[in-house]
Amino acid sequence: METATLIIVVLTIALALFFDFTNGFHDTANAMATPIATGALKPKVAVLLAAVLNLVGAFLSTEVAKTISGGIIHEEDISSSILPAVIFAGLIGAITWNMITWLLGLPSSSSHALFGGLIGATIVGVGATAVNFSVVVSKVVLPAVIAPLTAGIIAFTATKLAYAITRRYDSKPDGRDGFRVGQIFTSSLVALAHGTNDAQKTMGVITLLLITVGWQTSDEPELWVIVACAVTIALGTYMGGWRIIRTLGKGLTDVKPAQGFSAESSTAATILASSALGFALSTTQVASGSVIGSGLGRRGSKVRWRTAGRIMIGWILTLPAAGGVGALAALLVVWFGVWGIAVDAVLAVAIIAGLFLRSRRDEVNAGNAMSEVAHSGKAVKVRRNPPPTRRQRAIAREEARQRAAQAAEAKKAAKAAKAAERSSRGPRNGAGA
């Protein structure tokens, strides 16, 4: 292998692992914003638990990795001397979008950023025919539409059941605070599911690269690739991604534990099912759909559709935005060859460093993540005094009727007693003269 190709391969693997790192801290909020907001877990404990479970989850499935390494791009039709540079350019697009949205505290999709970057770079570097659009539609676009809707319906139903089962009419405690304990389990399951899905995407990219340069023939990720990606996404998760936790936490601070439990259960179930089927979906979209569904499922809660719409617009922009940056990076490679890759590398470092230094001006960490929260993340708001249910109104009417009847009886008895008292006294003095 030529020295230049070897350098490109090493740089691309390093860039892929850095994307994996950004994916980790970008998506921590999906599992841990709700339990942090409801007090089920302390912030640092939550991110540590998420990191460990992301690490474990990365070893449980490789179906999504196979989708990336043997489906999105027709790698057999692309020259081995070109594809590493295309992947490199695509990763620059994904990382740039991840860093920008992290700085803004926007819960966007790291998965779609990766797909957009790869697709944009491939179209410019090779041609549109090199992209397998049927796989993109069936395993990327359709899950992006169906998965959040499915998760929302499941969360809606689970929330309805949770409140129906625990509702009481005898003024005794309903026991719903116990859902906080359940949230520890469900949020852990979401973190585990995230590892089975998102960690696989970087594995797929590295595997695709290794197949291209002839270091590997199977689309099954090598053990060292699995270990490297698992450890990297776990480290990123442990960093916390406090800006996005802050944004989601603002919308989730008033969400009750039963809602959080339902939303997390729905998110975990949807992601695990998709991982088993090899669907490379967005865990951010699934988590957001679950939150909205749980908000609709609780009587007295209100979904802020304007904010939800802004978040959805961000999702729509992710693919083309990351694709645009990836296309520009690939264009430099087309124009300047190896020197274009060097220019891309310098620009990538400059962008990452610049965005990081900008973030230090208003640092967000575990200590202040929930104290000053951006209003833009407020997706669900629960009323402090929700209206009574139909059953509660009927009970209130019956109690009011009984109180009125008792008051009427008491008034009638008082009149009778007063009349009896007057008759017992006899006629007034002089009344019979």
XYZ file of C-alpha atoms in Angstrom:
433
model
C 0.000 0.000 0.000
C 1.272 3.438 -0.894
C 2.296 5.736 1.919
C -0.249 8.393 0.897
C -3.104 5.865 0.944
C -1.982 4.546 4.329
C -1.975 8.070 5.764
C -5.466 8.708 4.371
C -6.752 5.462 5.885
C -5.280 6.274 9.306
C -6.646 9.828 9.195
C -10.082 8.569 8.171
C -10.216 6.009 10.987
C -9.186 8.710 13.473
C -11.864 11.047 12.101
C -14.467 8.274 12.251
C -13.666 7.649 15.907
C -13.923 11.364 16.627
C -17.374 11.351 15.013
C -18.228 8.434 17.292
C -17.108 10.558 20.241
C -19.344 13.470 19.171
C -22.208 11.034 18.679
C -21.777 9.931 22.292
C -22.040 13.356 23.924
C -24.601 14.538 21.368
C -27.076 11.787 22.278
C -26.601 11.402 26.037
C -29.713 13.515 26.547
C -31.894 10.947 24.771
C -31.554 8.561 27.685
C -30.696 10.781 30.636
C -32.414 14.180 30.302
C -35.696 12.832 31.689
C -34.366 11.026 34.790
C -32.105 14.000 35.570
C -35.043 16.396 35.277
C -37.361 14.305 37.477
C -34.653 13.678 40.089
C -34.482 9.944 39.487
C -30.716 10.166 38.904
C -28.071 12.735 39.746
C -26.424 14.262 36.650
C -22.950 12.741 36.989
C -24.335 9.347 38.007
C -26.667 9.438 34.999
C -23.930 10.093 32.426
C -21.627 7.486 33.990
C -24.407 4.893 33.846
C -25.159 5.850 30.234
C -21.480 5.544 29.290
C -21.151 2.051 30.743
C -24.345 0.824 29.076
C -23.402 2.362 25.714
C -20.156 0.415 25.975
C -22.016 -2.826 26.665
C -24.651 -2.193 23.998
C -22.036 -1.740 21.288
C -21.124 -5.429 21.608
C -24.680 -6.768 21.378
C -25.470 -6.238 17.678
C -23.766 -5.560 14.352
C -26.784 -5.487 12.014
C -26.709 -1.694 11.671
C -22.971 -1.789 10.967
C -23.642 -4.190 8.092
C -26.213 -1.762 6.681
C -23.579 0.988 6.583
C -20.703 -1.158 5.353
C -22.621 -3.023 2.682
C -25.681 -1.041 1.693
C -25.634 2.753 1.589
C -22.875 3.049 -1.047
C -22.001 0.763 -3.959
C -18.439 0.402 -2.758
C -17.674 -2.261 -5.368
C -18.150 0.345 -8.102
C -15.794 2.884 -6.532
C -12.028 2.858 -6.925
C -10.103 1.978 -3.787
C -7.977 5.070 -4.353
C -11.014 7.388 -4.242
C -13.359 5.922 -1.637
C -11.171 6.618 1.452
C -11.080 10.315 0.487
C -14.863 10.304 -0.043
C -15.448 8.781 3.401
C -13.041 11.318 4.891
C -14.981 14.193 3.320
C -18.301 12.740 4.436
C -17.113 12.498 8.031
C -16.095 16.162 7.951
C -19.664 17.046 6.992
C -21.127 14.910 9.796
C -18.763 16.199 12.471
C -19.253 19.832 11.454
C -23.040 19.549 11.763
C -22.745 17.683 15.071
C -20.493 20.354 16.544
C -22.686 23.220 15.349
C -25.883 21.697 16.717
C -24.109 20.816 19.979
C -22.996 24.429 20.362
C -26.588 25.566 19.784
C -27.949 22.914 22.147
C -30.090 21.507 19.343
C -31.089 17.830 19.639
C -30.443 16.890 16.012
C -29.694 13.472 14.537
C -26.066 12.344 14.496
C -27.118 9.405 12.337
C -28.603 11.570 9.604
C -25.583 13.866 9.799
C -23.394 10.863 9.006
C -25.609 9.658 6.165
C -25.915 13.155 4.727
C -22.161 13.719 4.814
C -21.424 10.386 3.115
C -24.107 10.853 0.461
C -23.018 14.417 -0.358
C -19.355 13.465 -0.592
C -20.115 10.415 -2.741
C -22.262 12.361 -5.205
C -19.531 14.971 -5.730
C -16.545 12.630 -5.567
C -17.921 9.727 -7.595
C -21.445 10.389 -8.869
C -25.053 9.903 -7.845
C -25.082 6.362 -9.260
C -22.677 5.272 -6.511
C -25.344 5.858 -3.867
C -27.803 3.018 -3.230
C -30.890 5.190 -2.896
C -33.223 2.196 -2.437
C -31.384 1.251 0.768
C -31.281 4.914 1.833
C -35.076 5.112 1.480
C -35.893 1.719 3.009
C -33.462 1.715 5.940
C -32.873 5.420 6.614
C -35.667 7.655 5.350
C -38.669 5.426 6.115
C -37.462 4.591 9.653
C -36.975 8.335 10.213
C -40.687 8.810 9.525
C -42.123 5.622 11.006
C -39.976 5.184 14.146
C -40.841 8.495 15.920
C -44.533 7.992 15.104
C -44.442 4.420 16.402
C -42.576 5.465 19.549
C -45.069 8.279 20.123
C -48.062 5.936 19.854
C -46.460 3.426 22.229
C -45.601 6.187 24.731
C -49.144 7.617 24.478
C -50.671 4.211 25.214
C -48.215 3.435 28.017
C -48.862 6.800 29.681
C -52.637 6.292 29.510
C -52.267 2.859 31.106
C -49.860 4.112 33.785
C -52.273 6.808 34.943
C -55.341 4.586 34.638
C -53.770 1.865 36.789
C -52.473 4.210 39.499
C -55.441 6.636 39.648
C -57.194 6.758 43.034
C -60.389 8.441 44.259
C -60.040 8.001 48.010
C -57.519 10.820 48.597
C -54.774 8.308 49.385
C -51.310 8.461 47.744
C -51.335 7.062 44.205
C -47.787 5.715 44.383
C -46.656 7.405 41.158
C -43.424 8.577 42.741
C -42.397 4.945 42.444
C -41.999 5.520 38.727
C -38.790 7.388 39.548
C -37.278 4.056 40.549
C -38.591 2.565 37.323
C -36.935 5.387 35.395
C -33.518 4.147 36.491
C -34.239 0.891 34.689
C -35.903 2.384 31.588
C -33.297 5.113 31.053
C -30.594 2.454 31.391
C -32.368 0.421 28.744
C -32.397 3.437 26.421
C -28.643 3.900 26.909
C -28.085 0.211 26.198
C -30.261 0.434 23.078
C -28.332 3.513 21.923
C -25.130 1.499 22.029
C -26.691 -1.247 19.899
C -27.645 1.269 17.205
C -25.478 4.384 17.089
C -22.120 2.777 17.895
C -22.681 0.431 14.957
C -22.694 3.282 12.443
C -19.072 4.185 13.015
C -18.181 0.495 12.950
C -19.838 0.298 9.550
C -17.898 3.284 8.216
C -14.541 1.878 9.338
C -15.441 -1.569 8.014
C -16.391 -0.052 4.651
C -13.012 1.679 4.564
C -11.138 -1.537 5.394
C -13.013 -3.468 2.706
C -12.192 -0.780 0.163
C -8.432 -0.850 0.752
C -8.359 -4.654 0.843
C -7.695 -5.158 4.526
C -10.978 -7.004 5.001
C -13.396 -9.041 2.849
C -16.403 -9.606 5.138
C -18.907 -6.888 6.069
C -18.768 -8.101 9.681
C -16.792 -5.586 11.829
C -13.465 -6.789 13.200
C -13.142 -7.160 16.976
C -10.690 -4.253 17.298
C -13.130 -2.015 15.408
C -15.976 -2.975 17.750
C -13.815 -2.347 20.826
C -12.507 0.994 19.547
C -15.967 2.281 18.630
C -17.534 1.033 21.869
C -14.913 2.704 24.054
C -15.019 5.954 22.058
C -18.799 6.378 22.164
C -18.732 5.541 25.875
C -16.144 8.279 26.500
C -18.234 10.735 24.527
C -21.325 9.782 26.511
C -19.480 10.327 29.772
C -18.640 13.879 28.667
C -22.358 14.473 29.051
C -23.313 16.760 26.197
C -24.707 19.118 28.828
C -25.858 21.719 26.320
C -28.352 19.338 24.759
C -29.316 17.901 28.145
C -30.017 21.488 29.176
C -32.247 22.054 26.161
C -34.220 18.845 26.589
C -34.243 19.231 30.356
C -36.129 22.507 30.106
C -38.926 20.759 28.312
C -38.857 17.781 30.646
C -38.578 19.383 34.079
C -42.370 19.421 34.550
C -42.894 15.962 33.087
C -44.088 13.580 35.785
C -42.177 10.361 36.570
C -44.931 8.196 35.073
C -44.575 10.056 31.785
C -40.800 9.755 31.823
C -41.063 6.030 32.527
C -43.471 5.561 29.620
C -41.405 7.656 27.199
C -38.167 5.859 28.028
C -39.802 2.423 27.736
C -41.153 3.331 24.315
C -37.801 4.726 23.160
C -35.884 1.631 24.244
C -38.370 -0.778 22.659
C -38.327 1.059 19.327
C -34.524 1.346 19.133
C -33.894 -2.287 20.105
C -36.389 -3.540 17.536
C -34.831 -1.358 14.837
C -31.316 -2.506 15.727
C -32.377 -6.131 15.370
C -33.772 -5.360 11.896
C -30.731 -3.347 10.833
C -32.566 -0.021 10.591
C -30.124 2.860 11.129
C -32.650 5.200 12.718
C -32.168 8.383 14.719
C -32.366 7.807 18.460
C -32.935 11.549 18.911
C -36.077 11.460 16.794
C -37.355 8.368 18.575
C -36.798 9.934 21.999
C -38.527 13.158 20.965
C -41.484 11.255 19.525
C -41.817 9.349 22.787
C -41.793 12.550 24.829
C -44.531 14.092 22.696
C -46.582 10.892 22.873
C -46.303 10.759 26.655
C -47.314 14.425 26.846
C -50.444 13.720 24.817
C -51.185 10.674 26.963
C -51.393 12.536 30.264
C -54.572 14.457 31.000
C -53.734 18.074 31.741
C -50.456 18.161 29.813
C -49.909 20.368 26.795
C -47.557 19.805 23.863
C -45.906 22.949 22.501
C -46.274 22.225 18.809
C -44.415 25.374 17.769
C -41.263 24.172 19.506
C -41.765 20.622 18.268
C -42.041 22.062 14.765
C -38.721 23.906 15.125
C -37.039 20.702 16.228
C -38.535 18.866 13.244
C -37.224 21.562 10.898
C -33.777 20.898 12.360
C -34.210 17.208 11.547
C -35.171 18.035 7.968
C -32.103 20.259 7.548
C -29.643 17.705 8.938
C -29.290 15.516 5.838
C -28.869 18.353 3.310
C -26.716 20.499 5.620
C -24.261 17.708 6.437
C -24.432 16.621 2.793
C -23.535 20.132 1.665
C -20.457 20.295 3.886
C -19.440 16.786 2.830
C -19.857 17.774 -0.830
C -17.650 20.859 -0.371
C -14.971 18.763 1.318
C -15.136 16.225 -1.503
C -14.918 19.043 -4.050
C -11.557 20.086 -2.604
C -10.347 16.521 -3.036
C -11.556 16.456 -6.646
C -9.814 19.738 -7.380
C -6.517 19.256 -5.519
C -6.160 15.509 -4.967
C -4.013 14.610 -1.948
C -3.488 18.294 -1.176
C -7.262 18.654 -1.000
C -7.330 16.047 1.769
C -4.662 18.004 3.613
C -6.689 21.192 3.259
C -9.807 19.322 4.489
C -7.891 18.058 7.518
C -6.666 21.545 8.420
C -10.143 23.026 7.966
C -11.691 20.243 10.055
C -9.295 20.891 12.941
C -9.899 24.640 12.671
C -13.696 24.210 12.701
C -13.658 21.826 15.659
C -11.242 23.996 17.653
C -13.149 27.176 16.831
C -16.519 25.754 17.892
C -15.008 24.313 21.075
C -13.368 27.611 22.032
C -16.652 29.419 21.327
C -18.438 27.029 23.685
C -16.078 27.980 26.541
C -17.543 31.493 26.672
C -20.731 30.158 28.201
C -19.725 26.763 29.515
C -22.470 24.317 30.458
C -21.669 21.484 32.845
C -23.315 19.167 35.347
C -23.518 21.980 37.884
C -25.458 24.483 35.796
C -27.138 22.360 33.124
C -30.531 22.589 34.789
C -30.269 26.076 36.285
C -30.349 28.268 33.182
C -32.148 26.506 30.401
C -32.773 27.609 26.844
C -36.444 28.249 26.191
C -36.198 26.720 22.722
C -36.012 23.207 24.140
C -39.333 23.352 25.967
C -41.302 20.705 24.150
C -43.825 19.576 26.752
C -45.370 21.628 29.525
C -47.559 20.129 32.220
C -50.101 22.267 34.054
C -49.633 22.509 37.781
C -53.363 21.961 38.421
C -54.727 19.713 35.656
C -58.508 19.631 35.114
C -60.468 16.792 36.770
C -61.348 13.654 34.868
C -64.932 12.776 33.931
C -65.100 10.303 36.826
C -63.770 12.909 39.251
C -66.351 15.458 38.069
C -69.152 12.910 38.577
C -67.906 12.146 42.087
C -67.700 15.866 42.860
C -71.276 16.409 41.659
C -72.555 13.526 43.791
C -70.712 14.819 46.849
C -72.144 18.308 46.255
C -75.666 16.861 45.941
C -75.235 14.934 49.194
C -73.931 18.019 50.980
C -76.907 20.051 49.710
C -79.340 17.347 50.848
C -77.706 17.202 54.266
C -77.835 20.976 54.543
C -81.535 20.970 53.610
C -82.256 18.257 56.176
C -80.335 20.152 58.826
C -82.211 23.344 58.021
C -85.548 21.514 58.151
C -84.642 19.898 61.468
C -83.604 23.281 62.874
C -86.947 24.796 61.892
C -88.841 21.885 63.443
C -86.839 22.174 66.653
C -87.487 25.908 66.825
C -91.224 25.401 66.279
C -91.322 22.742 68.964
C -89.524 25.048 71.357
C -92.055 27.822 70.768
C -95.023 25.497 71.304
C -93.561 24.179 74.544
C -93.325 27.669 75.969
C -97.101 28.194 75.566
C -98.817 31.436 74.579
C -97.016 34.680 75.273
C -98.037 36.751 78.316
C -101.357 38.523 77.595
C -101.880 36.674 74.408
C -105.108 34.988 75.739
C -106.651 38.021 77.513
